[in-house]
mmCIF file of C-alpha atoms in Angstrom:
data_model
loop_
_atom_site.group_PDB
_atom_site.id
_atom_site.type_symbol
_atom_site.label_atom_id
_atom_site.label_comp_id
_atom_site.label_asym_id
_atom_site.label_seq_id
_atom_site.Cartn_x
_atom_site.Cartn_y
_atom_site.Cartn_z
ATOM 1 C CA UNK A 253 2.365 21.681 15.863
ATOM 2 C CA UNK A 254 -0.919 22.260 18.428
ATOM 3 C CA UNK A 255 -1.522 25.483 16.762
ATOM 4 C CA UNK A 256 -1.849 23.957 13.192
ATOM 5 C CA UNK A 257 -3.811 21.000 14.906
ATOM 6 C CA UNK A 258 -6.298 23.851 15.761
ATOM 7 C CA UNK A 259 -6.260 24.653 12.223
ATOM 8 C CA UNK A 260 -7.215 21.323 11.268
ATOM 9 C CA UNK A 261 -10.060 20.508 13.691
ATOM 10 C CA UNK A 262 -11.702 24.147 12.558
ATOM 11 C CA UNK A 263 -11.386 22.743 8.965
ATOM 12 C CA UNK A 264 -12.738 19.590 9.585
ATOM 13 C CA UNK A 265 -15.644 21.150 11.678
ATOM 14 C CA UNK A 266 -16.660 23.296 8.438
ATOM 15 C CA UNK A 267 -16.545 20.552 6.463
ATOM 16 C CA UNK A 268 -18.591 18.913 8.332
ATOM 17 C CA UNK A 269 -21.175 21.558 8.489
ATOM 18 C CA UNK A 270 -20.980 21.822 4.356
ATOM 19 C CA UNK A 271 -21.869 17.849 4.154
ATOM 20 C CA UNK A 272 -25.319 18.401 5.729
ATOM 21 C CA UNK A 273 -26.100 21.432 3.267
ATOM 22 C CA UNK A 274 -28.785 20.037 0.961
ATOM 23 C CA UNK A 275 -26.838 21.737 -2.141
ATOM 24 C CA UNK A 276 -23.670 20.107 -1.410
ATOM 25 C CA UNK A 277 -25.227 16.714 -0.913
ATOM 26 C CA UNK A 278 -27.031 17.355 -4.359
ATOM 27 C CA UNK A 279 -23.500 17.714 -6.248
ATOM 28 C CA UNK A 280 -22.166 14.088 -6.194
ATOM 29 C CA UNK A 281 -18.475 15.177 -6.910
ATOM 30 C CA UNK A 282 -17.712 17.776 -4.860
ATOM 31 C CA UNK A 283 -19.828 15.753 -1.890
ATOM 32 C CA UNK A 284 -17.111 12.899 -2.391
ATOM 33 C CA UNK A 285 -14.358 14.880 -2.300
ATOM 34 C CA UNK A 286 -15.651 16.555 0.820
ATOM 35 C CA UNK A 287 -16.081 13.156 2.088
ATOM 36 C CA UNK A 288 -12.396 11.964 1.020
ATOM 37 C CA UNK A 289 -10.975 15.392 3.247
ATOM 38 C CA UNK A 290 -13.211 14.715 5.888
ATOM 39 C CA UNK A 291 -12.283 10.741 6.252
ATOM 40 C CA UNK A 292 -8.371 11.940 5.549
ATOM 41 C CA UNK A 293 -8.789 14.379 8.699
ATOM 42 C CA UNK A 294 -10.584 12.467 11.250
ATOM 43 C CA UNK A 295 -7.775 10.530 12.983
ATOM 44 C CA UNK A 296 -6.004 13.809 13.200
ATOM 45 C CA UNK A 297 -9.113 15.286 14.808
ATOM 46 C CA UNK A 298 -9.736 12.378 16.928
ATOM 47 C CA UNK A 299 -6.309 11.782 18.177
ATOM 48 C CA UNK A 300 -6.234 16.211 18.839
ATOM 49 C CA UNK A 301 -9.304 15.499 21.147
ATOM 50 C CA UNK A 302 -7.490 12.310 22.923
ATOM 51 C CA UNK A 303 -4.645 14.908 23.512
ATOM 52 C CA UNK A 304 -6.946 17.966 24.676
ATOM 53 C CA UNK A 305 -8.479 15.422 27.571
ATOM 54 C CA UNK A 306 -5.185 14.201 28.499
ATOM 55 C CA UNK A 307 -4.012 17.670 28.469
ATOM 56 C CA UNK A 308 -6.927 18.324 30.818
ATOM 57 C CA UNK A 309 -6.658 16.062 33.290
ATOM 58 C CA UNK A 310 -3.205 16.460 33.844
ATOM 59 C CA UNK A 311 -3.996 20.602 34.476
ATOM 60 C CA UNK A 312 -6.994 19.702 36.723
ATOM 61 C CA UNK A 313 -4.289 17.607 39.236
ATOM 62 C CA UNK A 314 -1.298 20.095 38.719
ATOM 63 C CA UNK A 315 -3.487 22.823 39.830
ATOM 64 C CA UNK A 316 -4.743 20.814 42.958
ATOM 65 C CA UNK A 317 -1.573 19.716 43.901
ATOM 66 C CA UNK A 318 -0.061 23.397 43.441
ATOM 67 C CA UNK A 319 -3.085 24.418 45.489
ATOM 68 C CA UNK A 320 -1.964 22.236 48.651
ATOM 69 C CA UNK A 321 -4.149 21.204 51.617
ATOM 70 C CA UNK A 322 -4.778 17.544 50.791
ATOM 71 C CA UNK A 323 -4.954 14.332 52.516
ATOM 72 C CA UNK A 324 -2.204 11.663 51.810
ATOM 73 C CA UNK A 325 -4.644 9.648 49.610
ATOM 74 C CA UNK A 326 -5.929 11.799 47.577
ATOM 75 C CA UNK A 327 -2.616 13.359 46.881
ATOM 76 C CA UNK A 328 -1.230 10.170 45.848
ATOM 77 C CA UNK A 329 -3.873 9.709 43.674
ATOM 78 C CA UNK A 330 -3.080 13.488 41.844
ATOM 79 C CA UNK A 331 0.541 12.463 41.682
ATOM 80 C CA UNK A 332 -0.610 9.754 39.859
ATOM 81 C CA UNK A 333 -2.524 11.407 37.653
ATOM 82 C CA UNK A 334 -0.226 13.970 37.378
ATOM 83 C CA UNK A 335 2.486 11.510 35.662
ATOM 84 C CA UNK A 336 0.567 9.410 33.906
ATOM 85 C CA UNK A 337 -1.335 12.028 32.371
ATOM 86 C CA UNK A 338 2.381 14.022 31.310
ATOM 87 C CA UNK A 339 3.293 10.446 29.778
ATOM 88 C CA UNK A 340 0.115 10.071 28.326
ATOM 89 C CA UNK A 341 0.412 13.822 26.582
ATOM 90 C CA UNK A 342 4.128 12.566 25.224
ATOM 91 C CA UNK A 343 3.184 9.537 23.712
ATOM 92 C CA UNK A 344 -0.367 11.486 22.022
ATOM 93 C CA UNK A 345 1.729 14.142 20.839
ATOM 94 C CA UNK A 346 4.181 11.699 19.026
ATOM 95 C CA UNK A 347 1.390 9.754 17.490
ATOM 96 C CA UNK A 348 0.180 13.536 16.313
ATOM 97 C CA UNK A 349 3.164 14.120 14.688
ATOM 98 C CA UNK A 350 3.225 11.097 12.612
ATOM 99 C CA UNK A 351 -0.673 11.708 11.439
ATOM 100 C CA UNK A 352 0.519 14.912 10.544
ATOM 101 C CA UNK A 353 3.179 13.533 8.062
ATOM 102 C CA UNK A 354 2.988 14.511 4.231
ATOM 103 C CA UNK A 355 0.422 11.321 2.805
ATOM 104 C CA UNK A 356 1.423 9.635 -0.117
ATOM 105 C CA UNK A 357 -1.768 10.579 -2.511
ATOM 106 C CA UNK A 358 -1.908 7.296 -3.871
ATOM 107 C CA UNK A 359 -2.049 5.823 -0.542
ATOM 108 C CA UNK A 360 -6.225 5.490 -0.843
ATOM 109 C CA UNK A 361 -5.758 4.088 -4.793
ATOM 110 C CA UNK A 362 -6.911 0.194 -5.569
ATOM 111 C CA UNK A 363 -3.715 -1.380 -6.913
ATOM 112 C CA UNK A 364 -2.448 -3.530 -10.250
ATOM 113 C CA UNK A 365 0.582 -5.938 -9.402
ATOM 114 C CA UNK A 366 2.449 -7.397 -11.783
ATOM 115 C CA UNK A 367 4.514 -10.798 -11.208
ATOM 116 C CA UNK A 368 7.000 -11.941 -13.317
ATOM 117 C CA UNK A 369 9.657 -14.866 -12.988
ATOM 118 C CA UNK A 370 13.162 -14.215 -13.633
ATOM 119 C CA UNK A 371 16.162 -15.944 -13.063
ATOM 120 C CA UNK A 372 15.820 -19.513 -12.279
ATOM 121 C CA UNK A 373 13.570 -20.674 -15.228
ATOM 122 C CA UNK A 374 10.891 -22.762 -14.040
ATOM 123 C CA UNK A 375 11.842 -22.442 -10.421
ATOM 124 C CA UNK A 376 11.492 -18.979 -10.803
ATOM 125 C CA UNK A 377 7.861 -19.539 -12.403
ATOM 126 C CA UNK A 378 6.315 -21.672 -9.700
ATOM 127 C CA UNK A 379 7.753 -18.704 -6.845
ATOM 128 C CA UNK A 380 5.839 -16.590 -8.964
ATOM 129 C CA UNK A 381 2.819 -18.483 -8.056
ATOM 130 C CA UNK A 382 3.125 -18.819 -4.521
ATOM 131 C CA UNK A 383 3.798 -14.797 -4.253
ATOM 132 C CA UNK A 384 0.306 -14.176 -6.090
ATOM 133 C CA UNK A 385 -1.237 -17.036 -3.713
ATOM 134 C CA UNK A 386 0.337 -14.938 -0.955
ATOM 135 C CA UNK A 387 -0.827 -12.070 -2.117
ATOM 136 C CA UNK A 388 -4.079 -13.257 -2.641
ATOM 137 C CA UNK A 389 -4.434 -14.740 0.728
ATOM 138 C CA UNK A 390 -3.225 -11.162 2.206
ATOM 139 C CA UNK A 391 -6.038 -9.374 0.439
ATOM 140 C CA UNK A 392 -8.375 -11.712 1.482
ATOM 141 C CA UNK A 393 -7.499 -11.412 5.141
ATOM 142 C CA UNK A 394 -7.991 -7.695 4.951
ATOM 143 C CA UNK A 395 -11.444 -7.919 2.816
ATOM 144 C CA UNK A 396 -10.018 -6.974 -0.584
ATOM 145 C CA UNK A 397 -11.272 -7.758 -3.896
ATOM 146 C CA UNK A 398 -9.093 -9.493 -6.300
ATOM 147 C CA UNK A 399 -9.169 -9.902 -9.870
ATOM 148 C CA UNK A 400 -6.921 -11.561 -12.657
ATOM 149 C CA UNK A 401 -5.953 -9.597 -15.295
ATOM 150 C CA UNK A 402 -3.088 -11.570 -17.581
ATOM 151 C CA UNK A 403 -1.793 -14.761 -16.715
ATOM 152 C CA UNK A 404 1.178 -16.545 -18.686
ATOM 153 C CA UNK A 405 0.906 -19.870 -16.746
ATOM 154 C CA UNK A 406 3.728 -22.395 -17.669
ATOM 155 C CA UNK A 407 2.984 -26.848 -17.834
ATOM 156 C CA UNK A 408 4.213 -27.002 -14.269
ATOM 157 C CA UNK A 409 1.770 -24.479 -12.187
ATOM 158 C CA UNK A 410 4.259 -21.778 -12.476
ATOM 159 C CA UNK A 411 3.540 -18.081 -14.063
ATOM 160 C CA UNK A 412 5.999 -16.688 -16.543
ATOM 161 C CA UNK A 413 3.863 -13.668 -15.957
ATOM 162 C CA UNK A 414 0.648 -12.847 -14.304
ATOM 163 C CA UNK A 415 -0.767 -9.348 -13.857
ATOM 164 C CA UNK A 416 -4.231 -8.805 -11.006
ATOM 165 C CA UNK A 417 -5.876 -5.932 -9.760
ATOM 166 C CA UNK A 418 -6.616 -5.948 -5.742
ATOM 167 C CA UNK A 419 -9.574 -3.414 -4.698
ATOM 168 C CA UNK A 420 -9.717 -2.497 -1.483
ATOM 169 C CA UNK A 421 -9.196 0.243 1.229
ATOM 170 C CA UNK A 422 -5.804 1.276 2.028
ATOM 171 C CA UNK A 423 -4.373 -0.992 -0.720
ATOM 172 C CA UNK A 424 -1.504 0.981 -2.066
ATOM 173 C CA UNK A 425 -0.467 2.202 1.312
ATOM 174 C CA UNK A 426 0.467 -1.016 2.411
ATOM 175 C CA UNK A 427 0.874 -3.379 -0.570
ATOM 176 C CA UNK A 428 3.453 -0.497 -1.898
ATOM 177 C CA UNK A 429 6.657 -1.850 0.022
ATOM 178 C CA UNK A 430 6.489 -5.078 -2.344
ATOM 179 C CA UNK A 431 7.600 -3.284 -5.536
ATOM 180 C CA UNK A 432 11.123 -4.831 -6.211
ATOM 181 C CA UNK A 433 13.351 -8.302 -6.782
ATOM 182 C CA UNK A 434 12.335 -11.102 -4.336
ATOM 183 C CA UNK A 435 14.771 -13.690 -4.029
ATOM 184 C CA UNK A 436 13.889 -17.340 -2.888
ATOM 185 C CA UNK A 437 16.439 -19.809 -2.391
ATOM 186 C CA UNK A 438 15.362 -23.689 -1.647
ATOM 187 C CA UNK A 439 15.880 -27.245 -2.992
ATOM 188 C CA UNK A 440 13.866 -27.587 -6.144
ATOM 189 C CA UNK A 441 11.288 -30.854 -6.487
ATOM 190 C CA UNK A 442 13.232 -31.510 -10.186
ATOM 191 C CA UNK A 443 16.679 -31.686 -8.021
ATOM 192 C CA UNK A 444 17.950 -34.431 -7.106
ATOM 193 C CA UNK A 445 21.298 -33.958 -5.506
ATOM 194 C CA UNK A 446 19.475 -31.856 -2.996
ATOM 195 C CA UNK A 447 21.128 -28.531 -3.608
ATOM 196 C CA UNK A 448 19.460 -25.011 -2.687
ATOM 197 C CA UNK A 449 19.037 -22.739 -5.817
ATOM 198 C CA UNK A 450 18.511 -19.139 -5.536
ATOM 199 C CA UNK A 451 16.027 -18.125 -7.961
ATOM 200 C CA UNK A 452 13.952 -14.076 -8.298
ATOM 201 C CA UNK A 453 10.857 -12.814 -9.003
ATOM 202 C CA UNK A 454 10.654 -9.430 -10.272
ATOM 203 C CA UNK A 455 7.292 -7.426 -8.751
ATOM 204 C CA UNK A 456 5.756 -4.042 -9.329
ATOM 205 C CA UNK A 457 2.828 -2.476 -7.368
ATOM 206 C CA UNK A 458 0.963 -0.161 -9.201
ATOM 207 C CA UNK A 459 -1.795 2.363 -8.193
ATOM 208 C CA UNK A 460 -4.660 2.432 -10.046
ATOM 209 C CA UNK A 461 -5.222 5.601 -12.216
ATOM 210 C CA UNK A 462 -8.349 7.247 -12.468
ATOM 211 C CA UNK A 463 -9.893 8.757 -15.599
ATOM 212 C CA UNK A 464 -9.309 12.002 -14.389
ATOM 213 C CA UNK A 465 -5.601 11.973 -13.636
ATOM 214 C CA UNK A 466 -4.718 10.438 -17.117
ATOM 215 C CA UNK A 467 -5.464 11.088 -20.141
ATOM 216 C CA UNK A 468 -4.583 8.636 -23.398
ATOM 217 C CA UNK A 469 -4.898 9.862 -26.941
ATOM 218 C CA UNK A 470 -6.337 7.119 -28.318
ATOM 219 C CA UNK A 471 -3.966 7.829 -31.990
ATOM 220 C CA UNK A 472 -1.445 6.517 -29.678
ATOM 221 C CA UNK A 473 -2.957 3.327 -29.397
ATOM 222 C CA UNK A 474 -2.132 -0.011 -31.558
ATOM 223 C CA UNK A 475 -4.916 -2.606 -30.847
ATOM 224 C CA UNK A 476 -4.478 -6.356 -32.019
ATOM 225 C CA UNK A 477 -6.824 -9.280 -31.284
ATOM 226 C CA UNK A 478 -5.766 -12.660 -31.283
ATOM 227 C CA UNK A 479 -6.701 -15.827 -29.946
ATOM 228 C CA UNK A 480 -6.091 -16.686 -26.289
ATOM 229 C CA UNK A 481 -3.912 -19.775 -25.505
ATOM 230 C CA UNK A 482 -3.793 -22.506 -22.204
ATOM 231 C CA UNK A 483 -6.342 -23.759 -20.277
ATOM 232 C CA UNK A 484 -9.847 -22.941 -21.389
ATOM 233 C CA UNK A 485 -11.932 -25.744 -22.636
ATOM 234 C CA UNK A 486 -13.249 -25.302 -26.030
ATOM 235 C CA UNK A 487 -13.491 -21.520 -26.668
ATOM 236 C CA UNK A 488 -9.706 -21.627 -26.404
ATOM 237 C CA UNK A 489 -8.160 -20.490 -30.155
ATOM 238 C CA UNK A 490 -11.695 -20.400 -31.201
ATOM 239 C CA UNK A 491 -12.935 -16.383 -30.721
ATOM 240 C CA UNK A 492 -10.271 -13.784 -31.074
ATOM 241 C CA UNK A 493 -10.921 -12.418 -28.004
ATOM 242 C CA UNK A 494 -7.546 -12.042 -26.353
ATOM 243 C CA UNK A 495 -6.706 -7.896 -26.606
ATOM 244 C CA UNK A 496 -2.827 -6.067 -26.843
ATOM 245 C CA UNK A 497 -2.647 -2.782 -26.514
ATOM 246 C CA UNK A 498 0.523 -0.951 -27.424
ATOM 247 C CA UNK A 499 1.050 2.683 -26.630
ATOM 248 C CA UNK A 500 3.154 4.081 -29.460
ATOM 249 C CA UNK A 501 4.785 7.028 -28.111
ATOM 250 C CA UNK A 502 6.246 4.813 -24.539
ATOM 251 C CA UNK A 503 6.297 1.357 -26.236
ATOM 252 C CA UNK A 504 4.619 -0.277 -23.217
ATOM 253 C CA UNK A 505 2.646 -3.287 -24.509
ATOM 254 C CA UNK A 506 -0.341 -4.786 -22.138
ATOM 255 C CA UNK A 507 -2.543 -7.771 -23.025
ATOM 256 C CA UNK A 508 -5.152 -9.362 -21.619
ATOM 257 C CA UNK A 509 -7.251 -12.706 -22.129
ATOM 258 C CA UNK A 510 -9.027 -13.970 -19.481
ATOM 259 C CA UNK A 511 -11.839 -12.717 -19.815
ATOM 260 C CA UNK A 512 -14.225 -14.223 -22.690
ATOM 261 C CA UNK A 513 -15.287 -10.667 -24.129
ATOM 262 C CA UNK A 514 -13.374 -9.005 -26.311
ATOM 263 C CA UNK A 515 -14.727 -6.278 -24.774
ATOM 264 C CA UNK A 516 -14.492 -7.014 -20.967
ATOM 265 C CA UNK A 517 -10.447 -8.039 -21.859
ATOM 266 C CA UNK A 518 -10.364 -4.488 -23.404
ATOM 267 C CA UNK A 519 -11.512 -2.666 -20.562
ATOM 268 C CA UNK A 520 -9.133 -4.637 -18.150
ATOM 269 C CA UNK A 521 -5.889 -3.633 -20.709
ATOM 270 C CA UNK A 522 -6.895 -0.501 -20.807
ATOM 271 C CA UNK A 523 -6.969 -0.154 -16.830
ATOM 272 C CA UNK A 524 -3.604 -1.917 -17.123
ATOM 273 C CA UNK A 525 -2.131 0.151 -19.323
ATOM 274 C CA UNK A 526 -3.373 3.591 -17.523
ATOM 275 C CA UNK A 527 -1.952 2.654 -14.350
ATOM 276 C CA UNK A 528 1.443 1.807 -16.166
ATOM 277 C CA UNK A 529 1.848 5.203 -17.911
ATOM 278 C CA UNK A 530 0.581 6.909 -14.568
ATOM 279 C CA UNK A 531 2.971 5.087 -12.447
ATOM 280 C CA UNK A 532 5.604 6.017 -15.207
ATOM 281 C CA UNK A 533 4.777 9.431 -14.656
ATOM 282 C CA UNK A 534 4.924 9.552 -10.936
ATOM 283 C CA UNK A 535 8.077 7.749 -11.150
ATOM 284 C CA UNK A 536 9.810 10.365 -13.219
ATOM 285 C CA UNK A 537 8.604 13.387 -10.995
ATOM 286 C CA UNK A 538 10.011 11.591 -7.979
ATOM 287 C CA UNK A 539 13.156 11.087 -9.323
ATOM 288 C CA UNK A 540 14.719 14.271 -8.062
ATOM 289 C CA UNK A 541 13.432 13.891 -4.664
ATOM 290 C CA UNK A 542 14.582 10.481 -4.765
ATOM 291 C CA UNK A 543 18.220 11.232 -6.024
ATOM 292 C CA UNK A 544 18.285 14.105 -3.069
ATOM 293 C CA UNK A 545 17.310 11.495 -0.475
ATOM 294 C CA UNK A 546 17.564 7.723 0.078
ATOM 295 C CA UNK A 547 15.024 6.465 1.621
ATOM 296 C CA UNK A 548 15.944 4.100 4.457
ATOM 297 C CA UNK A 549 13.517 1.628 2.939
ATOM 298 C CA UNK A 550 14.640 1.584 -0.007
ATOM 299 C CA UNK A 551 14.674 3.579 -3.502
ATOM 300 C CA UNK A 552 11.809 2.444 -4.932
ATOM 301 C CA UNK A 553 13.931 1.162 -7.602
ATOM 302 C CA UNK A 554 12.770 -1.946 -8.622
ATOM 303 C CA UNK A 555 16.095 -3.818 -9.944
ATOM 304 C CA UNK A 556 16.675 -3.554 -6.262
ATOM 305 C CA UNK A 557 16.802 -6.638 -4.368
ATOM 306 C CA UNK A 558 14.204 -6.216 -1.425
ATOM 307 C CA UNK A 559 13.616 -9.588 0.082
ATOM 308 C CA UNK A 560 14.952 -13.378 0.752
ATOM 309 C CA UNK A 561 12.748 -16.280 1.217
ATOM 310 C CA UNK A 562 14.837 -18.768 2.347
ATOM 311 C CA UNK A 563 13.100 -22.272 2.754
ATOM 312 C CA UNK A 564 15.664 -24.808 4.860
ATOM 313 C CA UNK A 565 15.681 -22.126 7.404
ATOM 314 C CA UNK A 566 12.106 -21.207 7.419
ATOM 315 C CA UNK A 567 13.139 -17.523 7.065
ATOM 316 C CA UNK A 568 11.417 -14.263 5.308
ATOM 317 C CA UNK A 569 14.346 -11.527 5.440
ATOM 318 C CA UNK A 570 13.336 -8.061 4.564
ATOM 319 C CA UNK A 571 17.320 -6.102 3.083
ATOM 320 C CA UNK A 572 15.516 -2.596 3.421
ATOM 321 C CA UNK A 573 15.228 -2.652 7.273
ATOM 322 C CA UNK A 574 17.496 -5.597 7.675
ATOM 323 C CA UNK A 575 14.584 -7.769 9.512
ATOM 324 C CA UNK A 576 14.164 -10.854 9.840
ATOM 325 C CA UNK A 577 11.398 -13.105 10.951
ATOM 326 C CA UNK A 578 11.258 -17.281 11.154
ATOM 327 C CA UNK A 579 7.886 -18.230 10.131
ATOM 328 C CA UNK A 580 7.812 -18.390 6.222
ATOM 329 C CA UNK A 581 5.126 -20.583 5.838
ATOM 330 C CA UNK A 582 2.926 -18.303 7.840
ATOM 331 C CA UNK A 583 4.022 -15.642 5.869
ATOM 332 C CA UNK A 584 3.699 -16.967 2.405
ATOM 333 C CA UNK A 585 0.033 -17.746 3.459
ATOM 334 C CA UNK A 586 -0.867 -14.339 3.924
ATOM 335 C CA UNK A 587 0.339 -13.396 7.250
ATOM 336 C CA UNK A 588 2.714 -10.342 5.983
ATOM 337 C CA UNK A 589 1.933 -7.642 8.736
ATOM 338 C CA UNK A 590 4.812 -7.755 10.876
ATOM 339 C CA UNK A 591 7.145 -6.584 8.079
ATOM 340 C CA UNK A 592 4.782 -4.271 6.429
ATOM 341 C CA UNK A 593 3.873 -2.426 9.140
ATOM 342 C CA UNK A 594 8.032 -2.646 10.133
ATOM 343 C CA UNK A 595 8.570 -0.865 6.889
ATOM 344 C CA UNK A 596 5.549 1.550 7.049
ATOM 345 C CA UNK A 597 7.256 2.686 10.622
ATOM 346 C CA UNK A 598 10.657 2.589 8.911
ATOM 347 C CA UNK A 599 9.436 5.245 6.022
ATOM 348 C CA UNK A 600 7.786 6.955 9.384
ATOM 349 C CA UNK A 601 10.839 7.678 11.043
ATOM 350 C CA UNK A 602 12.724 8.689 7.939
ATOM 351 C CA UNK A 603 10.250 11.022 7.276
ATOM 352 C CA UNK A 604 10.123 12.308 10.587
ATOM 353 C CA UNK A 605 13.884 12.699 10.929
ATOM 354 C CA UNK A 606 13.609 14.717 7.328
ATOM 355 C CA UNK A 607 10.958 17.446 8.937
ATOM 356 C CA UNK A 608 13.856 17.407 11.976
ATOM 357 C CA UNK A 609 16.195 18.381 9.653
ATOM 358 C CA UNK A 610 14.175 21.405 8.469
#
């Protein structure tokens, strides 16, 4: 593992040298890509120097304590520096070994997520709400952008459907785990009797596709305008300016209205619609991997239930990794770390266990 460390930090030292040559910086593409590498490498390279120093220090104090001749103090103090620095070369080396673990290339990518209710009718609507007011809040606590793209309200503050982009760094790496069925049970306002009902919301996570990775052939494309319905003051059904694209050959149908131009609402389907087909296709080529090997967070699949939100006991249960945690409301303001990062460290130890295996 040191020896392709090595490897690395030589890389990432040439890079470096090619981002201050003037004809590099000059040619805008291949300096970002450079820069992409070099930001991919750097807590690699950084966490390789952490273990060099530890490595060091705990040399320097074997060698004087092999070498004999010192006081009681000061060869307390070696012993000490001895171990720690041992432990500290352990626990650096671990942490190397999980930097060094195959990324997911989408990781970096801004994201589309699409909400939808399911069973539970309008119960099932106004969950749908508060998951894209949680997910709003998280992307706000993390300085990410977010941006409606379709909504399908209902008369009661519930979506049917809504679809919104989030831009921001590390998006996809973390907002990935969500794709699935999320099942809420608690005692509806409209109920009267005071029973819980167990309704789901269906969500996918999408990464954002770039030009360059997709192609559409625009003969493949069925456009219709119509005009856009709900809330909207007086341009509502006045301007055609709500967009649906179908794509022929898959069948997969994306609209958007909430925008006023027919234009902006075009660009936003569009950007829907690529990162649908994309997804689609990344889906497909990891379905032999994914048949091999279940992951121990889950498929992927998302007709797989993933989580509970269970209101009378203020609980947020996670199925994938089995964890649970008691502060819902905290959670469905935004405060979704703990089980993210859970099942980021769950896929971590999976994969870990895989290269073991090998």
């Amino acid at each position: 593992m040191l020896e392709k460390v090595q490897l690395i930090e030589q890389h990432y030292e040439e890079i470096n040298e090619k981002l201050m040559d003037p004809n590099v910086v000059s040619d805008q593409a291949a300096y970002r890509d450079l820069m992409k590498e070099y930001k991919n490498l750097t807590p690699v390279v950084e966490k390789y120097r952490e273990y060099k120093k530890a490595e060091s220090d705990f040399e320097e104090a074997k060698s004087l304590l092999e070498a004999g001749g010192l006081d009681k103090d000061f060869k307390e103090m070696l012993e000490e520096e001895y171990t720690s620095g041992k432990e500290q070369m352990e626990i650096l080396a671990e942490e190397l070994k999980i930097l060094l673990l195959p990324r997911d290339p989408n990781d970096d990518k801004n994201v589309i997520i699409e909400i939808r209710g399911g069973a539970g009718g309008e119960e099932a609507a106004l969950f749908a709400n508060s998951l894209f007011r949680m997910y709003s809040m998280y992307a706000e606590s993390r300085g990410w952008k977010q941006e409606v793209m379709y909504a399908n309200p209902t008369e009661l503050g519930g979506f049917k459907e809504i679809s919104f982009s989030i831009n921001g760094e590390g998006a996809y790496s973390r907002l990935k785990y969500e794709s699935g069925v999320h099942r809420v049970q608690r005692v509806p306002e409209t109920e009267t009797q005071g029973r819980i009902h167990t309704s789901t919301v269906t969500v996918a996570v999408l990464p954002e596709a770039e030009d360059v990775e997709f192609e559409i052939n625009p003969a493949d494309l069925q456009i219709d305008t119509y005009r856009s319905s709900g809330a909207g003051g007086q341009h509502v059904n006045k301007t055609e300016s709500a967009i649906r694209i179908t794509h022929i050959p898959t069948g997969v149908v994306v609209e958007c209205q909430d925008e006023r131009s027919q234009m902006k609402n075009r660009e936003k389907a569009m950007k829907v619609l690529r990162s649908r087909l994309y997804d689609a296709k990344v889906q497909e080529q990891n379905a032999a991997i994914a048949a091999e090997r279940k992951s121990q967070v889950g498929t992927g699949d998302r007709s797989e239930r993933i989580r509970t939100y269970n209101y009378p006991q203020g609980r947020v249960t996670d199925h994938r990794i089995g964890l649970s945690v008691y502060h819902l409301d905290a959670f469905l303001n935004g405060d979704m770390d703990e089980i993210i990062d859970a099942l980021i460290t769950a896929r971590q130890a999976e994969l870990l266990a895989a290269q073991g295996e090998n």
